[in-house]
GROMACS .gro file of C-alpha atoms in nm:
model
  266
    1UNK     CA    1  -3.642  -6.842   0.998
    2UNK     CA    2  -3.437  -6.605   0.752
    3UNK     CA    3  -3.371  -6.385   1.084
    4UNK     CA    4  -3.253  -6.705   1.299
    5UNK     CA    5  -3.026  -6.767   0.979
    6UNK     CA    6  -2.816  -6.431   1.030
    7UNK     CA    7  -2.812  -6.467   1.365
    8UNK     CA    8  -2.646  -6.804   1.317
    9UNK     CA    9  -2.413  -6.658   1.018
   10UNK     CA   10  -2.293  -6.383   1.264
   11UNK     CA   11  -2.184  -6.608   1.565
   12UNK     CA   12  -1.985  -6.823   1.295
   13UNK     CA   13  -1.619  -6.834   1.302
   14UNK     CA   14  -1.386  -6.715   1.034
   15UNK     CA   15  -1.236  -6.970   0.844
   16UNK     CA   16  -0.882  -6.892   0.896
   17UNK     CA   17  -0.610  -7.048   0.613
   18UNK     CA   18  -0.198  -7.108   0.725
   19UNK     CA   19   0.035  -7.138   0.551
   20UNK     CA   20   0.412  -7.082   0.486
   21UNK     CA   21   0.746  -7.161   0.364
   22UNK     CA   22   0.969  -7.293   0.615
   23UNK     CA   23   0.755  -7.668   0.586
   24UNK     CA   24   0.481  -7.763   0.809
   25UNK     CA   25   0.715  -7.898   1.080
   26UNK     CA   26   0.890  -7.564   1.096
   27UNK     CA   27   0.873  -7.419   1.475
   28UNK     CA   28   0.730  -7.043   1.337
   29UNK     CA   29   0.389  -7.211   1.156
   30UNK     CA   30   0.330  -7.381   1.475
   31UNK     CA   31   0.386  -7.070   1.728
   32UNK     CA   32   0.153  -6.906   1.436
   33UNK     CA   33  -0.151  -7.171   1.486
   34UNK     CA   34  -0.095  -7.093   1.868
   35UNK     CA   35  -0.154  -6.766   1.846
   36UNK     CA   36  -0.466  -6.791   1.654
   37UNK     CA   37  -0.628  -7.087   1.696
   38UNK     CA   38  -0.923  -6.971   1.883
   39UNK     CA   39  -1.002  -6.688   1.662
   40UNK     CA   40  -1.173  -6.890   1.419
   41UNK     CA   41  -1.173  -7.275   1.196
   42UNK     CA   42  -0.816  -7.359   1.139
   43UNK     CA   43  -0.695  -7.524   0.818
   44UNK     CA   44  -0.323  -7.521   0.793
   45UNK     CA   45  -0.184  -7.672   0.428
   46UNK     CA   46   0.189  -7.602   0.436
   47UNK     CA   47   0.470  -7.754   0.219
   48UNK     CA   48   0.637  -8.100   0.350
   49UNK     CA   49   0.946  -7.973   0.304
   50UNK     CA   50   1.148  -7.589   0.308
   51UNK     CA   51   1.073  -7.406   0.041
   52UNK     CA   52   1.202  -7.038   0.135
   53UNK     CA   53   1.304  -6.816  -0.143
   54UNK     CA   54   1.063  -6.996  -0.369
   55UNK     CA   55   0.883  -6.649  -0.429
   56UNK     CA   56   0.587  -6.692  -0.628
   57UNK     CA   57   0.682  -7.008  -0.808
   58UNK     CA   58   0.397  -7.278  -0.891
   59UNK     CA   59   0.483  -7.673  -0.980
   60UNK     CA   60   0.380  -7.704  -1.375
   61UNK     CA   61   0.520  -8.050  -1.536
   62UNK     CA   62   0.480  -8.294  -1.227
   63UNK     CA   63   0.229  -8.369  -0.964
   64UNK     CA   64   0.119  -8.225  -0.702
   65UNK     CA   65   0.021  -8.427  -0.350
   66UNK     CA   66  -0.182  -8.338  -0.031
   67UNK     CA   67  -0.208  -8.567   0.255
   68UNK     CA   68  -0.389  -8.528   0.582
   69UNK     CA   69  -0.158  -8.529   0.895
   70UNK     CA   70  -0.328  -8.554   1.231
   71UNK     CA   71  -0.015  -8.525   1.462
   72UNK     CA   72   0.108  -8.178   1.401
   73UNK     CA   73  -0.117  -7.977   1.554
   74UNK     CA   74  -0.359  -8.045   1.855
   75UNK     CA   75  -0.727  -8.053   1.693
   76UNK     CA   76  -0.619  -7.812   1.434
   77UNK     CA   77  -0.688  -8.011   1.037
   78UNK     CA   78  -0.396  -8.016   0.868
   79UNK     CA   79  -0.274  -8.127   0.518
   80UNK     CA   80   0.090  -8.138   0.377
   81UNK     CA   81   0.159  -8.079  -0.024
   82UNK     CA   82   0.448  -8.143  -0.198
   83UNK     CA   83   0.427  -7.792  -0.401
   84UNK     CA   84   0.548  -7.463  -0.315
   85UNK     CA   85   0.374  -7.212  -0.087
   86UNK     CA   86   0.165  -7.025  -0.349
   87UNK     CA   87   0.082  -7.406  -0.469
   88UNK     CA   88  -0.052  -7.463  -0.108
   89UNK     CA   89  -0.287  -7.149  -0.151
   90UNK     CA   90  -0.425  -7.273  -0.445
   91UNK     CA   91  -0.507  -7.646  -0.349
   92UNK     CA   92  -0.620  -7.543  -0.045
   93UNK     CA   93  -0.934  -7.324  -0.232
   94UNK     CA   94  -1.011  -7.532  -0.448
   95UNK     CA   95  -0.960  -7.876  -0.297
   96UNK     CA   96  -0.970  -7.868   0.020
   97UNK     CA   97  -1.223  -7.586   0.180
   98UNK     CA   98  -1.397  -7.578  -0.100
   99UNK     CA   99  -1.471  -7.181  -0.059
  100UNK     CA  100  -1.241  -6.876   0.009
  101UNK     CA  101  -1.121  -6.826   0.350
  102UNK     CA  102  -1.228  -6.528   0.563
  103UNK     CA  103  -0.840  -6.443   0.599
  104UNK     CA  104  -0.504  -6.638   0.487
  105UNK     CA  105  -0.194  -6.637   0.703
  106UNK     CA  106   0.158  -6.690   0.636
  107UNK     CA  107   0.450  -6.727   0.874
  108UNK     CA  108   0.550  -6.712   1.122
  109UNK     CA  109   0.915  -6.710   0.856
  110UNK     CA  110   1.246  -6.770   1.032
  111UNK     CA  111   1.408  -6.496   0.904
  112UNK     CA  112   1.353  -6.134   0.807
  113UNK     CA  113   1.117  -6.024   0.480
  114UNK     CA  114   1.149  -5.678   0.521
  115UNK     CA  115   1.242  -5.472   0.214
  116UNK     CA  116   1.358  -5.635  -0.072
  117UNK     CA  117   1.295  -5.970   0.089
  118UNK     CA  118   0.956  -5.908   0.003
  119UNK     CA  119   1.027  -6.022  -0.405
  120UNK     CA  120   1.196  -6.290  -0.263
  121UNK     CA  121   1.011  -6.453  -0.007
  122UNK     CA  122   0.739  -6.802  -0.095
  123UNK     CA  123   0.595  -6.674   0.266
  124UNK     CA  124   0.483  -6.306   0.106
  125UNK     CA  125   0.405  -6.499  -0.234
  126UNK     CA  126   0.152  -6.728  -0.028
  127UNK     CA  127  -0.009  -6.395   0.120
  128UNK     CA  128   0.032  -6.217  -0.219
  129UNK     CA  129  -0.175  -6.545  -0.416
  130UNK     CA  130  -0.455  -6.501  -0.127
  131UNK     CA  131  -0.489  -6.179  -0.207
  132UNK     CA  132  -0.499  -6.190  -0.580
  133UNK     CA  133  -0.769  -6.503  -0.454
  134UNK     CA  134  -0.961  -6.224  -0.321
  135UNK     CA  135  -0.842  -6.337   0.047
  136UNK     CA  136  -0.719  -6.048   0.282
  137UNK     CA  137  -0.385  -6.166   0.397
  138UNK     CA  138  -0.077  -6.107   0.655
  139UNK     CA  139   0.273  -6.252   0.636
  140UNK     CA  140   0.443  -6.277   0.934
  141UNK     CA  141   0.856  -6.286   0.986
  142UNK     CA  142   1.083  -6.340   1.287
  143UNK     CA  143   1.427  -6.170   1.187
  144UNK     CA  144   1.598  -6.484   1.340
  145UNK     CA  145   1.675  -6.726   1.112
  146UNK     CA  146   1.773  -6.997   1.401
  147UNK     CA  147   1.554  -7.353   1.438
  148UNK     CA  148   1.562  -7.260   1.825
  149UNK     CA  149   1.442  -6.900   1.764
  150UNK     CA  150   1.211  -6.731   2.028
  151UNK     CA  151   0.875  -6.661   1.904
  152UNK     CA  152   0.675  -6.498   2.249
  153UNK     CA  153   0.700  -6.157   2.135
  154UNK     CA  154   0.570  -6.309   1.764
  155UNK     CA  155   0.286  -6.466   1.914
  156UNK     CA  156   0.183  -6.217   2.153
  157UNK     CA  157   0.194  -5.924   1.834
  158UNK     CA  158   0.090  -6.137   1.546
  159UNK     CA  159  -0.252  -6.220   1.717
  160UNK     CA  160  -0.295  -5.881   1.810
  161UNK     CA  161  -0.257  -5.761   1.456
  162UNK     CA  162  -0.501  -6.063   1.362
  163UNK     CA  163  -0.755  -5.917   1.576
  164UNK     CA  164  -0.743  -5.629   1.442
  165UNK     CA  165  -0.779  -5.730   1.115
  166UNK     CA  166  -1.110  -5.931   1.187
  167UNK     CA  167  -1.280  -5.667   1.381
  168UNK     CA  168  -1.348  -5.508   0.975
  169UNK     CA  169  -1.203  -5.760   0.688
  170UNK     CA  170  -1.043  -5.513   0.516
  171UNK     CA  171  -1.062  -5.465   0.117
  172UNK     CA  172  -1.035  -5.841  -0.013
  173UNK     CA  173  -0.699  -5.703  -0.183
  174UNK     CA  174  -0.520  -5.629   0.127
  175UNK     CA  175  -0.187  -5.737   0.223
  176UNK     CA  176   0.059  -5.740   0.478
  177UNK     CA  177   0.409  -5.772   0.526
  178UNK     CA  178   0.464  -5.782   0.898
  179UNK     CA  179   0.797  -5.842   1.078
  180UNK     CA  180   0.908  -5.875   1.431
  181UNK     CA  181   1.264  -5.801   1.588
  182UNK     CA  182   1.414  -6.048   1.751
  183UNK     CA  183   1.349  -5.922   2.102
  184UNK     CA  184   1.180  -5.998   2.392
  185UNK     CA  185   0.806  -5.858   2.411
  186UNK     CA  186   0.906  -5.595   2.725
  187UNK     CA  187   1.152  -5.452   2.460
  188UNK     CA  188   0.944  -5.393   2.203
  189UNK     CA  189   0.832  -5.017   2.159
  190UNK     CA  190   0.463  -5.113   1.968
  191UNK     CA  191   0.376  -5.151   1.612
  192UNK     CA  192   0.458  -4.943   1.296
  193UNK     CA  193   0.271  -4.859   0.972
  194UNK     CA  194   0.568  -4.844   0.742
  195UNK     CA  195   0.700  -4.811   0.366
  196UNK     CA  196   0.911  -5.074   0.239
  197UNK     CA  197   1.295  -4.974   0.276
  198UNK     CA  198   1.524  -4.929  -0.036
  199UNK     CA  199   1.769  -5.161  -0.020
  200UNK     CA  200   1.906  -5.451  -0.181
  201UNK     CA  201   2.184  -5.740  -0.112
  202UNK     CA  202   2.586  -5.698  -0.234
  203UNK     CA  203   2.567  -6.041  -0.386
  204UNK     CA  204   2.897  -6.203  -0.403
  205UNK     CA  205   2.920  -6.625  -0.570
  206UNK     CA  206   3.187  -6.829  -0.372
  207UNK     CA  207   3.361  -7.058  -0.639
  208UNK     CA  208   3.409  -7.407  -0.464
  209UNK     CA  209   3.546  -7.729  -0.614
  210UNK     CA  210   3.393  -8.057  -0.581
  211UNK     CA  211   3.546  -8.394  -0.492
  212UNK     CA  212   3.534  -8.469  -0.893
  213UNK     CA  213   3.729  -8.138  -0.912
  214UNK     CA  214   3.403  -7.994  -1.059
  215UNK     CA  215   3.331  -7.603  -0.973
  216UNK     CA  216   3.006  -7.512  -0.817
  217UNK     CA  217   2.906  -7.181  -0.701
  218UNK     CA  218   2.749  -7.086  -0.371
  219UNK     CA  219   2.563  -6.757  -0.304
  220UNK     CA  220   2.664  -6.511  -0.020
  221UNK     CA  221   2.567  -6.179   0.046
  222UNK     CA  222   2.532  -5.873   0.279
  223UNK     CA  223   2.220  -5.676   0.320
  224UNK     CA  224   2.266  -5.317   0.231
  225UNK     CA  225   2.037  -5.023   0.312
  226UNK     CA  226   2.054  -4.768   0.138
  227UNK     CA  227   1.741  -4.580   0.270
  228UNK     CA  228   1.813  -4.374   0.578
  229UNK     CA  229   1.375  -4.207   0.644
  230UNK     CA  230   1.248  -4.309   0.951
  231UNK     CA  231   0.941  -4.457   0.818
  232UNK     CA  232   1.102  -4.745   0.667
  233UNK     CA  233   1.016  -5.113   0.792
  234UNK     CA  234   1.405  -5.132   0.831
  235UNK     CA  235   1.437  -4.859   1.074
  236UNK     CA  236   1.163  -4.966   1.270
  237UNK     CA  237   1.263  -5.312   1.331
  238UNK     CA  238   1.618  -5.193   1.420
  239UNK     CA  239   1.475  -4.956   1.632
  240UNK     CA  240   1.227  -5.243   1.817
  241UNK     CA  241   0.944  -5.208   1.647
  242UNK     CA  242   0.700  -5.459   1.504
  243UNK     CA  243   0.688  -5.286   1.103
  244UNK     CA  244   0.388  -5.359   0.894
  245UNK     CA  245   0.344  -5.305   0.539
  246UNK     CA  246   0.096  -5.303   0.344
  247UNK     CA  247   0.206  -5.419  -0.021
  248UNK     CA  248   0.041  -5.509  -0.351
  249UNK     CA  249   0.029  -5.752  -0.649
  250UNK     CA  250  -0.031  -5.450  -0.867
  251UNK     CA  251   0.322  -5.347  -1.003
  252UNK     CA  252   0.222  -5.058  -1.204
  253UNK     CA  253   0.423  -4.733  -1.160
  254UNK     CA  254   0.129  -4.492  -1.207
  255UNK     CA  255   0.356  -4.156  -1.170
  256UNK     CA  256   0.613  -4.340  -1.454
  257UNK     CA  257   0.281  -4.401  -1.675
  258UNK     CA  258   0.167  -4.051  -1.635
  259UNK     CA  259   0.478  -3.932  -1.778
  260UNK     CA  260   0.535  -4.201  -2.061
  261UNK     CA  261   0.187  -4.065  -2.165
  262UNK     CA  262   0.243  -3.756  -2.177
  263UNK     CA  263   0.617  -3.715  -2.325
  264UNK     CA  264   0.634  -4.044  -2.569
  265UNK     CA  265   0.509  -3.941  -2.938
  266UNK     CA  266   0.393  -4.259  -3.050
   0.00000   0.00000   0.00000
């Protein structure tokens, strides 16, 4: 009996959490379940509406809602919530599976998360709250921000990397930060293990007026890097390659420590 019982546990399927920012009708969640969906049990809880650069904001003060919807994706169980992505995370353990997911995926974003996008991003904060969760975890961006945005070379690459992640869950900790170029999958040169890129945006607030002649203020900017290595998630995506990060919740700067302990007389 207790032998049949592993045998059974080993031929079960991961349970496999989506997720991400863009809402559940966005075009990049749904190339995302594609890719996957016979890797393991599919729950997808996603917001109901966009909620990019949310980062890792959570909904204190007002409600939260989940509802079942049964025509987004073809025998896939899906809820909607009217919270942010890292809210979606959080419902979705304790509400709805019940249990921690094998894995927790977040993507595919329409738009790029590489370097300083990372702080940014509610699609890196929903793989970030897995992993704090104790869920291993992979983001997934398309550095096209358009509605109409080709995802093959996404699909093809994300479940590769997926694979490779259940062969061995990694460390429950583990996260990812994965981006693709914008290119077709015969022009992509393979996959990177990279360092986040220093760089930052040269913010700049267009002053508007309204038609009550009231100002308002709305944000542009340019993306400036400032880090020229070649091991940088920047250079490999402008270079064609899929970059991959792996990036933590722990925001401790160990070598800074070191020295505060050693030269502060306190």
């Amino acid at each position: 009996m207790a032998k049949a019982k592993k045998k059974n546990a080993a031929k079960a399927k991961p349970v496999i959490l989506i997720t991400n920012d863009d809402g559940i009708t966005a075009p990049g969640i749904h190339n995302l379940v594609e890719a996957v969906k016979d890797l393991g049990k599919i729950v997808v809880v996603a917001p109901d509406k966009p909620q990019s650069g949310m980062g890792h904001a959570i909904t204190i003060g007002q409600p939260l809602r989940l509802a079942a919807v049964s025509t987004f994706f073809d025998g896939v169980e899906a809820y909607q919530c009217s919270g942010t992505p890292v809210d979606c995370v959080k419902l979705a353990v304790d509400k709805i599976l019940h249990r921690k997911p094998d894995l927790c995926l977040s993507g595919i974003n329409h738009g790029a998360n590489h370097s300083i996008n990372v702080i940014y991003s509610g699609t890196m904060s929903a793989a970030v709250e897995a992993a704090i969760e104790s869920i291993p975890s992979i983001g997934f961006s398309l550095l096209d921000y358009s509605i109409d945005a080709d995802f093959t070379a996404a699909r093809k690459y994300a479940r590769i990397i997926v694979e490779q992640m259940l062969k061995k869950i990694p460390e429950k900790h583990t996260v990812l930060n994965v981006n693709f170029p914008p290119v077709a999958p015969e022009l992509i040169k393979g996959v990177r293990i990279c360092r986040q890129a220093y760089a930052k945006y040269e913010e700049d607030f267009v002053e508007r007026n309204d038609p009550n002649g009231r100002k308002y203020y709305w944000l542009t900017g340019e993306f400036v890097n400032f880090d020229k290595g070649k091991d940088t998630d920047v250079w490999a995506l402008k270079n064609n390659y899929v970059s991959v990060v792996p990036v933590q919740f722990d925001l401790t700067n160990y070598q800074l420590k070191d020295k505060l302990e050693k030269t502060w007389k306190l």
